[in-house]
């Protein structure tokens, strides 16, 4: 057995199969597990997916939201045990693979048209 086959077998144990199909432009709610003291809770983080990178176990999404007038971006490793769940709120219709141009926009200029041909 070659090295790549061994790595693929080990990674396959940790890959989540219950993830929805996410596209750039979608509005998602990511449930992030947060540990405070001895307790653990799930904190939702809702925003627009502006980038997707890599594949397999290293797949990440960059989610952007505006909080109190300040743009906040977080990168989530999709197959991480810290991610409790991902729910798609709304499908976006975009013509770019990366939506970095949204960083320069404010207010209503950051709106993305809704896409109705994909199920939520």
mmCIF file of C-alpha atoms in Angstrom, residues 13-73:
data_model
loop_
_atom_site.group_PDB
_atom_site.id
_atom_site.type_symbol
_atom_site.label_atom_id
_atom_site.label_comp_id
_atom_site.label_asym_id
_atom_site.label_seq_id
_atom_site.Cartn_x
_atom_site.Cartn_y
_atom_site.Cartn_z
ATOM 1 C CA UNK A 13 -12.440 8.272 9.419
ATOM 2 C CA UNK A 14 -12.688 11.999 10.192
ATOM 3 C CA UNK A 15 -14.537 13.293 7.118
ATOM 4 C CA UNK A 16 -18.125 14.340 7.861
ATOM 5 C CA UNK A 17 -20.747 12.966 5.482
ATOM 6 C CA UNK A 18 -23.721 14.977 6.750
ATOM 7 C CA UNK A 19 -22.569 18.381 5.446
ATOM 8 C CA UNK A 20 -24.862 20.268 3.050
ATOM 9 C CA UNK A 21 -23.659 21.339 -0.390
ATOM 10 C CA UNK A 22 -22.242 24.818 0.162
ATOM 11 C CA UNK A 23 -21.531 27.325 -2.601
ATOM 12 C CA UNK A 24 -19.894 30.746 -2.579
ATOM 13 C CA UNK A 25 -22.545 33.425 -2.062
ATOM 14 C CA UNK A 26 -24.724 31.332 0.250
ATOM 15 C CA UNK A 27 -25.785 32.680 3.624
ATOM 16 C CA UNK A 28 -25.006 30.037 6.230
ATOM 17 C CA UNK A 29 -25.374 29.570 9.971
ATOM 18 C CA UNK A 30 -22.393 27.699 11.404
ATOM 19 C CA UNK A 31 -22.769 26.205 14.875
ATOM 20 C CA UNK A 32 -19.382 26.507 16.608
ATOM 21 C CA UNK A 33 -18.667 24.534 19.765
ATOM 22 C CA UNK A 34 -17.233 26.797 22.450
ATOM 23 C CA UNK A 35 -15.791 25.558 25.727
ATOM 24 C CA UNK A 36 -16.181 27.871 28.710
ATOM 25 C CA UNK A 37 -14.743 26.439 31.868
ATOM 26 C CA UNK A 38 -16.059 22.888 32.155
ATOM 27 C CA UNK A 39 -19.130 23.515 30.009
ATOM 28 C CA UNK A 40 -19.539 23.356 26.270
ATOM 29 C CA UNK A 41 -22.127 25.226 24.206
ATOM 30 C CA UNK A 42 -22.895 25.834 20.544
ATOM 31 C CA UNK A 43 -22.658 29.430 19.346
ATOM 32 C CA UNK A 44 -24.176 30.273 15.934
ATOM 33 C CA UNK A 45 -22.196 32.383 13.474
ATOM 34 C CA UNK A 46 -24.263 33.597 10.516
ATOM 35 C CA UNK A 47 -22.858 35.252 7.414
ATOM 36 C CA UNK A 48 -22.113 35.027 3.691
ATOM 37 C CA UNK A 49 -19.646 32.499 2.292
ATOM 38 C CA UNK A 50 -17.097 34.592 0.404
ATOM 39 C CA UNK A 51 -14.487 31.894 -0.316
ATOM 40 C CA UNK A 52 -13.966 28.136 -0.369
ATOM 41 C CA UNK A 53 -10.539 26.542 -0.367
ATOM 42 C CA UNK A 54 -8.893 23.145 -0.673
ATOM 43 C CA UNK A 55 -10.722 19.840 -0.674
ATOM 44 C CA UNK A 56 -11.144 16.667 1.297
ATOM 45 C CA UNK A 57 -10.379 16.935 4.980
ATOM 46 C CA UNK A 58 -8.664 20.328 4.530
ATOM 47 C CA UNK A 59 -11.733 22.034 3.034
ATOM 48 C CA UNK A 60 -12.385 25.489 4.482
ATOM 49 C CA UNK A 61 -14.982 28.220 4.031
ATOM 50 C CA UNK A 62 -14.568 31.911 4.804
ATOM 51 C CA UNK A 63 -17.736 33.440 6.251
ATOM 52 C CA UNK A 64 -18.202 37.216 6.456
ATOM 53 C CA UNK A 65 -20.726 39.175 8.470
ATOM 54 C CA UNK A 66 -21.089 42.768 9.610
ATOM 55 C CA UNK A 67 -21.258 43.216 13.372
ATOM 56 C CA UNK A 68 -21.899 46.694 14.807
ATOM 57 C CA UNK A 69 -20.736 48.287 11.571
ATOM 58 C CA UNK A 70 -17.488 46.317 11.397
ATOM 59 C CA UNK A 71 -16.862 43.509 8.916
ATOM 60 C CA UNK A 72 -15.870 40.245 10.607
ATOM 61 C CA UNK A 73 -14.538 37.217 8.747
#
